Coordinates of C-alpha atoms and ligand atoms in Angstrom, one line a residue:
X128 CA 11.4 -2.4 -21.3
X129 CA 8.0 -2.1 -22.0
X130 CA 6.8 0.6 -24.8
X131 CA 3.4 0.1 -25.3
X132 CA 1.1 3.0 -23.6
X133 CA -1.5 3.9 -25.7
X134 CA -4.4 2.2 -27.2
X135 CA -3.8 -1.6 -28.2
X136 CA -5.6 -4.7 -29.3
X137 CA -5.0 -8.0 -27.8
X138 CA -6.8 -11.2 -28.9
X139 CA -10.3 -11.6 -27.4
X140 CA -10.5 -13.0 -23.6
X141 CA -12.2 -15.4 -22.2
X142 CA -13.5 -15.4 -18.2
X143 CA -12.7 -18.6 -16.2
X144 CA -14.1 -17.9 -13.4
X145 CA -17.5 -15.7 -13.1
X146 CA -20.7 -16.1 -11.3
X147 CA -24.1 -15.2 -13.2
X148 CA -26.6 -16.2 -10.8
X149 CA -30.7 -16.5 -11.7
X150 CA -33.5 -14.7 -13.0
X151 CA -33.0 -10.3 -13.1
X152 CA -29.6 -10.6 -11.4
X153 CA -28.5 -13.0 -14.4
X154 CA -30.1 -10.5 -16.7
X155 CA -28.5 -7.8 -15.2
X156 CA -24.7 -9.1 -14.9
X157 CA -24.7 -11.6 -18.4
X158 CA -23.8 -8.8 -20.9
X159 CA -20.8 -7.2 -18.4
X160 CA -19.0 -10.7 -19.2
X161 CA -20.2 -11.2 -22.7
X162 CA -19.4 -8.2 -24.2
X163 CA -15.5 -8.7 -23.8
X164 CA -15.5 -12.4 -23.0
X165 CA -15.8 -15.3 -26.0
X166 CA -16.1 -17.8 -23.1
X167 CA -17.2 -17.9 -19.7
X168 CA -17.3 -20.4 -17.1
X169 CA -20.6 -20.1 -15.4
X170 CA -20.1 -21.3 -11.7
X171 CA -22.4 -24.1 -11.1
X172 CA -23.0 -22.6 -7.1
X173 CA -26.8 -21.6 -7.9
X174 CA -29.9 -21.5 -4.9
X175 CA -30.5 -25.5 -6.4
X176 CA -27.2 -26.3 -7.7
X177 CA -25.9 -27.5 -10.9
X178 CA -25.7 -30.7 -10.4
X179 CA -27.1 -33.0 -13.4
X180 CA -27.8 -32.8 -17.7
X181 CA -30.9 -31.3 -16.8
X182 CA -30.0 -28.3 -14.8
X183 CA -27.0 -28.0 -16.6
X184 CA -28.6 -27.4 -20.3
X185 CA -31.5 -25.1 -18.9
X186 CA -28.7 -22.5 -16.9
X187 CA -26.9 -22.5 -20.1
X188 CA -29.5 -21.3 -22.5
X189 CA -30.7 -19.3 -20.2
X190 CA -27.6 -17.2 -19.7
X191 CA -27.5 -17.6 -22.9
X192 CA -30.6 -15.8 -23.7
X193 CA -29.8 -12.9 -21.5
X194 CA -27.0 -12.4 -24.0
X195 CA -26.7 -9.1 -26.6
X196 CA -23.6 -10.9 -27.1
X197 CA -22.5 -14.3 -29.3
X198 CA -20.7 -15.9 -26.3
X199 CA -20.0 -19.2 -24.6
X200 CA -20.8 -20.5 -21.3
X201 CA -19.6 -23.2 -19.8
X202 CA -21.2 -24.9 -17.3
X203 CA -19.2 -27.0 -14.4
X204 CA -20.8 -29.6 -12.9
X205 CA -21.3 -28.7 -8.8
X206 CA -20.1 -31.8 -7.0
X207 CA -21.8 -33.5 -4.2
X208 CA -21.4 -36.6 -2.2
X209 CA -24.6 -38.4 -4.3
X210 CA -24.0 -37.2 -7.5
X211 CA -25.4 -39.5 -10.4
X212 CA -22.6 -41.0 -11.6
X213 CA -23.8 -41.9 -14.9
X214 CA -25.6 -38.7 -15.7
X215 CA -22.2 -36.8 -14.5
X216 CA -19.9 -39.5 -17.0
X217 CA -22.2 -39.0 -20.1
X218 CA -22.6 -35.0 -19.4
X219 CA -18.9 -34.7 -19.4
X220 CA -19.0 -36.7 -22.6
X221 CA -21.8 -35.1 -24.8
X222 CA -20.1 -31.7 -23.6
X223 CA -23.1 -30.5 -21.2
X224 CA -20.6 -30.4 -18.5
X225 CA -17.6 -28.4 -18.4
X226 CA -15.7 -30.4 -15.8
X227 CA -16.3 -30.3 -12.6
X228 CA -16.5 -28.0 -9.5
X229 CA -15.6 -29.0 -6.4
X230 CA -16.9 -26.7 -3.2
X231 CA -16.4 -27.6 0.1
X232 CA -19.0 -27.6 2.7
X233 CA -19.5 -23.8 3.5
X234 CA -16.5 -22.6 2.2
X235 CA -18.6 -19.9 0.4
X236 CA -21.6 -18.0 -0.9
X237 CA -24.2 -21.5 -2.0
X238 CA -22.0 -24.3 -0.7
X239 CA -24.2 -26.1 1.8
X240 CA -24.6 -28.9 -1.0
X241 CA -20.8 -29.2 -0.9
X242 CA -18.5 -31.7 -0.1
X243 CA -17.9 -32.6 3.8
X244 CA -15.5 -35.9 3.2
X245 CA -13.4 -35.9 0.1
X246 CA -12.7 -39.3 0.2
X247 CA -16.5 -40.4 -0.7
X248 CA -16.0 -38.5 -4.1
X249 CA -12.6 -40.0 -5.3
X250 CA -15.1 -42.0 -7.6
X251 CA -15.8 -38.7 -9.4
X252 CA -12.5 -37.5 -9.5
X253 CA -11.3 -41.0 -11.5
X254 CA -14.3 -39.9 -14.1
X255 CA -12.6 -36.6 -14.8
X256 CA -9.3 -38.1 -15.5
X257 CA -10.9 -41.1 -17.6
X258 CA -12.6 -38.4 -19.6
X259 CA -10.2 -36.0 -19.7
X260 CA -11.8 -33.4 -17.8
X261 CA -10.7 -30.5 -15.4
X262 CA -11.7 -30.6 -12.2
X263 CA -11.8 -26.4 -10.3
X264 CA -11.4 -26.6 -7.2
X265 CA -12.2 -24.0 -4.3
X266 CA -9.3 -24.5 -2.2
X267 CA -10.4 -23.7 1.2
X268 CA -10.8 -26.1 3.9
X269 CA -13.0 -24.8 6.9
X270 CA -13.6 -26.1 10.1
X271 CA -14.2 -24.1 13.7
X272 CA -10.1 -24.6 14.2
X273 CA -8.6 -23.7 11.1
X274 CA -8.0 -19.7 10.7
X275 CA -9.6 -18.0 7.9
X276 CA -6.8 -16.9 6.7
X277 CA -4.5 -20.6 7.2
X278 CA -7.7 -21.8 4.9
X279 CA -6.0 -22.2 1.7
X280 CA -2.4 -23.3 2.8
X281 CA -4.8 -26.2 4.7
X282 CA -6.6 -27.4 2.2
X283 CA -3.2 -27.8 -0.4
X284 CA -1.4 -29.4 2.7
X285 CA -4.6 -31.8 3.8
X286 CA -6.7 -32.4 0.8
X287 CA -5.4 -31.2 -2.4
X288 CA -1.7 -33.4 -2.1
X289 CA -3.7 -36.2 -1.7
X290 CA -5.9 -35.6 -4.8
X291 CA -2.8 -34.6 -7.1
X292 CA -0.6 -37.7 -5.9
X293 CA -3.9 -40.1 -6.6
X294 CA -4.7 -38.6 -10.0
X295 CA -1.8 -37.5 -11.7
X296 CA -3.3 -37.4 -14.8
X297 CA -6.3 -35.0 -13.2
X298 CA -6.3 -31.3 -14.6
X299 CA -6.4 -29.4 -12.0
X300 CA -7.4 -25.6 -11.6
X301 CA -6.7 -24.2 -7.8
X302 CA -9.4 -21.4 -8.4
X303 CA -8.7 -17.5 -7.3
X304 CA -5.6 -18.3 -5.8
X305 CA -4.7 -16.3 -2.9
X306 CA -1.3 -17.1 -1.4
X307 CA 2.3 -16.9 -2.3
X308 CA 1.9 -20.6 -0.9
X309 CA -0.8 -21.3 -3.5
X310 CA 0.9 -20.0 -6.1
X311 CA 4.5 -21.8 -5.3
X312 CA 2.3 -25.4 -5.1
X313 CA 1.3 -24.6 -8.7
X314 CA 4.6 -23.6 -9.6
X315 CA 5.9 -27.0 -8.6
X316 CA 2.8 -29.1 -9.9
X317 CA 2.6 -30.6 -12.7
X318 CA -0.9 -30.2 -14.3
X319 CA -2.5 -27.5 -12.2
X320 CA -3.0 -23.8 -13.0
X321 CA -4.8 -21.1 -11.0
X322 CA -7.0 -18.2 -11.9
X323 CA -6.3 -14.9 -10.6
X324 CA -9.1 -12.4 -9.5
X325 CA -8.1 -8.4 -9.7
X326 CA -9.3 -8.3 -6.2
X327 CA -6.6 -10.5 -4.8
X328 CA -4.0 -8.2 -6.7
X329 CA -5.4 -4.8 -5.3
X330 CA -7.0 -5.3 -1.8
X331 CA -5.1 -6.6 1.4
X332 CA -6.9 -7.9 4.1
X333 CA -6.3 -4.1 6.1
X334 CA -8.7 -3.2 3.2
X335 CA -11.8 -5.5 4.6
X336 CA -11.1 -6.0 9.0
X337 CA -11.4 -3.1 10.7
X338 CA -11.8 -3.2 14.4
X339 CA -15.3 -4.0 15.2
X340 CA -16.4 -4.4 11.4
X341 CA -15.6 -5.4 7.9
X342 CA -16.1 -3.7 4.1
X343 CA -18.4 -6.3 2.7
X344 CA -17.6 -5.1 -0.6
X345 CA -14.1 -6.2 -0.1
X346 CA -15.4 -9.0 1.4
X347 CA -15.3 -12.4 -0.9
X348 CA -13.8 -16.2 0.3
X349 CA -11.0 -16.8 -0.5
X350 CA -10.5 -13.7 1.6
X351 CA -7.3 -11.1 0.6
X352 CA -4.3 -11.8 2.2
X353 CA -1.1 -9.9 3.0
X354 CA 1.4 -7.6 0.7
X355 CA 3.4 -10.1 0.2
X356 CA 0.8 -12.7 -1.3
X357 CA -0.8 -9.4 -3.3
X358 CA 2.8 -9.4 -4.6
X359 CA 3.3 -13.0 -5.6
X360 CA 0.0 -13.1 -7.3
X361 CA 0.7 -10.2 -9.1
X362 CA 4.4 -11.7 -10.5
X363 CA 2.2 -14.5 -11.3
X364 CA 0.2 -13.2 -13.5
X365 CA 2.1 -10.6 -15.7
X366 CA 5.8 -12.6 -15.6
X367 CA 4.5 -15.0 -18.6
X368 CA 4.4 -18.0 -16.2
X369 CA 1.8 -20.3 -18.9
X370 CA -0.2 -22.0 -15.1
X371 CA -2.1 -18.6 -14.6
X372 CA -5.0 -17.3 -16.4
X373 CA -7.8 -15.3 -16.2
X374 CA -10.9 -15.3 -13.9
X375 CA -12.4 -12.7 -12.2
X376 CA -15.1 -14.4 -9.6
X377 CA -16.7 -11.5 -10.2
X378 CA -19.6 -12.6 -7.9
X379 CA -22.8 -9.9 -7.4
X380 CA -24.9 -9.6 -4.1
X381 CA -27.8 -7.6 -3.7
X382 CA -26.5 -4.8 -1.6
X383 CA -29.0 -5.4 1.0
X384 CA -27.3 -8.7 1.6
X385 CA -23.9 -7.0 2.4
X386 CA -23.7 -6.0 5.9
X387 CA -21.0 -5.1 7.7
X388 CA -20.2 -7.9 9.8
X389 CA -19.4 -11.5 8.7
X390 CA -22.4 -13.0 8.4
X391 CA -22.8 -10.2 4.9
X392 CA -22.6 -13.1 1.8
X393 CA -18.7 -12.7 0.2
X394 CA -18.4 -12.2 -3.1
X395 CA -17.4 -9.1 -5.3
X396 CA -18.9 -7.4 -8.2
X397 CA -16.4 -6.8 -10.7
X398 CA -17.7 -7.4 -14.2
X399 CA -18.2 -3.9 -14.8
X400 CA -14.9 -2.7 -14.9
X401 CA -12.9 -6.5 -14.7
X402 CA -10.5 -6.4 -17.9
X403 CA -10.1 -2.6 -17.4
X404 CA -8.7 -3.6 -13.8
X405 CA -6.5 -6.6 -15.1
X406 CA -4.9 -4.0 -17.9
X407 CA -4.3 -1.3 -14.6
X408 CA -2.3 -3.6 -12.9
X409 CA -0.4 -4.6 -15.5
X410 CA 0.2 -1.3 -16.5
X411 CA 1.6 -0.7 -12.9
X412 CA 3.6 -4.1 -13.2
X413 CA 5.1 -2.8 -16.6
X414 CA 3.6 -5.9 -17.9
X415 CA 0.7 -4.6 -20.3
X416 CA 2.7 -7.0 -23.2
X417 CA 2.2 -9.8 -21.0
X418 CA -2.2 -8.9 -20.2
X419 CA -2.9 -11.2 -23.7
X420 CA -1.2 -14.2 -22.7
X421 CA -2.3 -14.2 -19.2
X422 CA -6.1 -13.2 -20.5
X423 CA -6.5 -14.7 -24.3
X424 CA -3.8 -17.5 -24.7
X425 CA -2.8 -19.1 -21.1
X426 CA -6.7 -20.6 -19.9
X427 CA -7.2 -22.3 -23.9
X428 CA -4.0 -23.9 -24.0
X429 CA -4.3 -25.5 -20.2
X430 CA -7.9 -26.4 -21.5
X431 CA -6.9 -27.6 -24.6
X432 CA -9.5 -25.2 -26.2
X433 CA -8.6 -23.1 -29.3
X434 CA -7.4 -19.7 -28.5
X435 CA -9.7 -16.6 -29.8
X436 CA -9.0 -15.5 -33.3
X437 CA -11.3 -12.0 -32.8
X438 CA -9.5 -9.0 -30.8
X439 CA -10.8 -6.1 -28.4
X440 CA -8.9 -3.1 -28.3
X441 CA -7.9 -1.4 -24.9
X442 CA -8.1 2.4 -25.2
X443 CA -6.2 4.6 -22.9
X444 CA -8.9 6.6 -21.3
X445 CA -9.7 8.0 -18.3
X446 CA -13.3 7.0 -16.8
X447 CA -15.0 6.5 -13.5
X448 CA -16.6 3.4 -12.4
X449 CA -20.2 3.9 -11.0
X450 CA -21.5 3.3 -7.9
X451 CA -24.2 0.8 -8.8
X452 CA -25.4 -1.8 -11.1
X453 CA -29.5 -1.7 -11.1
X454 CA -31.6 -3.5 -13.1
X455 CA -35.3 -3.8 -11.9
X456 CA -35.4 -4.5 -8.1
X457 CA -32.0 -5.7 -8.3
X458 CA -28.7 -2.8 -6.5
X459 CA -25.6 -4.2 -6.6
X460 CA -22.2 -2.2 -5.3
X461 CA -19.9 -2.6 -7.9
X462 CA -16.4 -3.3 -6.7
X463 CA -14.3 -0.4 -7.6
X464 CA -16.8 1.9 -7.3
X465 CA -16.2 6.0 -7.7
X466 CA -12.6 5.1 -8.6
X467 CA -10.8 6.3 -11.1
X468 CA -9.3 3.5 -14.1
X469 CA -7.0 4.5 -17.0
X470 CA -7.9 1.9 -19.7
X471 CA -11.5 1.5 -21.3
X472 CA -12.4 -1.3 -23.2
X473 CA -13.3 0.6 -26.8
X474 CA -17.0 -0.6 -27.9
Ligands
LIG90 C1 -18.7 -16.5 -4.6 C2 -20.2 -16.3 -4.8 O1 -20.7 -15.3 -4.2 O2 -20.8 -17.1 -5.4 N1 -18.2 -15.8 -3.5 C3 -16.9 -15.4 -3.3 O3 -16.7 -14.8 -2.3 N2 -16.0 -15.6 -4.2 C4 -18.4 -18.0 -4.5 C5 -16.9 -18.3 -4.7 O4 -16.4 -18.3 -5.8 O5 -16.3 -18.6 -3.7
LIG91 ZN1 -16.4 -17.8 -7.5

């Protein structure tokens, strides 16, 4: 039974999974994540990509100067099919590069750069298990036939076997899982985890399709599922299980570039309110002993990364989230918005 209601401390998080973006947007989302988070990883899916040293060291200090906060970002590098291989082997090395991300061809919001043929980067997978590196993986593979919503179950079955029976030494992280299929495979894997979003554990798809349009603020790739995958992802996270952590995708649009139709860019804004949400439904799980190790302990040990000493304290406390996130010319909707959350992260 659980007993613990009222305010509590657990030790400091740290995002695996968040999207910062360029210039105001990145000055207007940074401190969202860094005021709770000690670590962040920065998703390498900029207009020009991540994908060398170069780019790499310039997108970390600059989210690092949009900081208030002391925090850590950690950059991935974004995959393609004529990647540098020296450049990517020594950035992995000299800790520039937080492993890898691997996108596939317009899977989602800044992909185009991604990878079409798997098989022509099996070279770069064999440098992340030499160098002991993770390689994140959007698990989605797309093509006219495939269902957008048989996406993930497609690319386990037809790419991501293949990749765990070749490297079996690979970390790998099946990012923002959003099956009960997905999360069985990691279940049964050895050396995978998965992040979990609090979107895919409060919205089903009857929340974003409607007859002639969609909610592109519930609109973000991997797209929800069904109740019974909201379920599963949900038992994931708060039953203890150590191969689920953390990681919100909290991904900001301008609002002008949500439209109600599906050619409006997916992603959600959730930064605002994200460990708020996570503590919610885990309240409503009877879980809330279980938020730490899914949010603080569970990403450092599968990264071999020490966990946080610090601690933020959760306060029961009734607030609304607003509308809007503005910073300059930039409106963003933020996911949750006008809703009312329980738990407030105390300053
Ligand atoms: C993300 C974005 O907007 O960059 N969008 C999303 O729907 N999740 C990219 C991603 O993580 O897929
Ligand atoms: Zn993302």
């Amino acid at each position: 039974m659980v007993t613990v209601t009222k305010n509590f401390e657990i030790l400091q998080p740290d995002d695996w999974h968040v999207h910062f973006r360029e210039g105001d947007m990145l000055h207007m989302v940074t401190n969202y994540s860094s005021r709770i988070n000690n670590r962040c990883i920065a998703m390498p899916n900029t207009i020009e990509p991540i994908t060398n040293t170069i780019k790499a060291k310039s997108y970390k200090k600059k989210i690092e100067q949009a900081s208030k906060y002391n925090f850590n970002p950690l950059i991935p590098c974004y995959l393609t099919e004529n990647l540098d291989s020296n450049d990517f082997r020594l950035g992995l090395q000299n800790g520039i590069f937080f492993g890898a991300k691997l996108y596939p061809t317009n899977a989602t919001t800044n992909s185009k750069k991604g990878i079409t043929d798997l098989s022509k980067i099996y070279n770069l997978f064999e440098i992340l298990e030499e160098e002991n590196s993770p390689l994140l993986i959007h698990g989605e593979k797309v093509s006219e036939n495939i269902d957008i919503f048989d996406r993930e179950q497609t690319f386990i079955d037809e790419e991501l076997k293949k990749i765990r029976n070749t490297f079996q030494n690979l970390k790998i992280v099946l990012e923002h899982v959003s099956t009960a299929y997905g999360v069985n495979y990691i279940k049964e894997n050895k050396n995978i985890a998965g992040t979990i979003t609090p979107h895919h554990m409060l919205l089903t798809k009857k929340d974003v399709f409607f007859d002639d349009k969609i909610n592109p603020h519930h609109y973000c790739m991997p797209v929800v599922k069904n109740e019974t995958d909201l379920i599963e992802l949900r038992n994931a996270a708060s039953q203890n299980n150590n191969k689920f952590f953390l990681g919100t995708d909290s991904a900001p649009h301008h609002t002008r570039d949500k439209t109600y139709d599906l050619s409006s860019k997916p992603g959600i804004f959730s930064a605002p309110c994200s460990i708020e949400l996570y503590a919610e439904i885990f309240e409503q799980e009877n879980a809330l002993d279980k938020l730490e190790t899914f949010a603080s302990i569970n990403g450092p040990i599968f990264y071999g990364l020490p966990i946080n000493s610090s601690k933020i304290k959760l306060q029961k406390k009734e607030w609304i989230v607003p509308e809007i996130s503005r910073y300059k010319d930039i409106e963003v909707k933020n996911f949750y918005a006008n809703k009312k959350i329980n738990w407030k992260v105390a300053n």
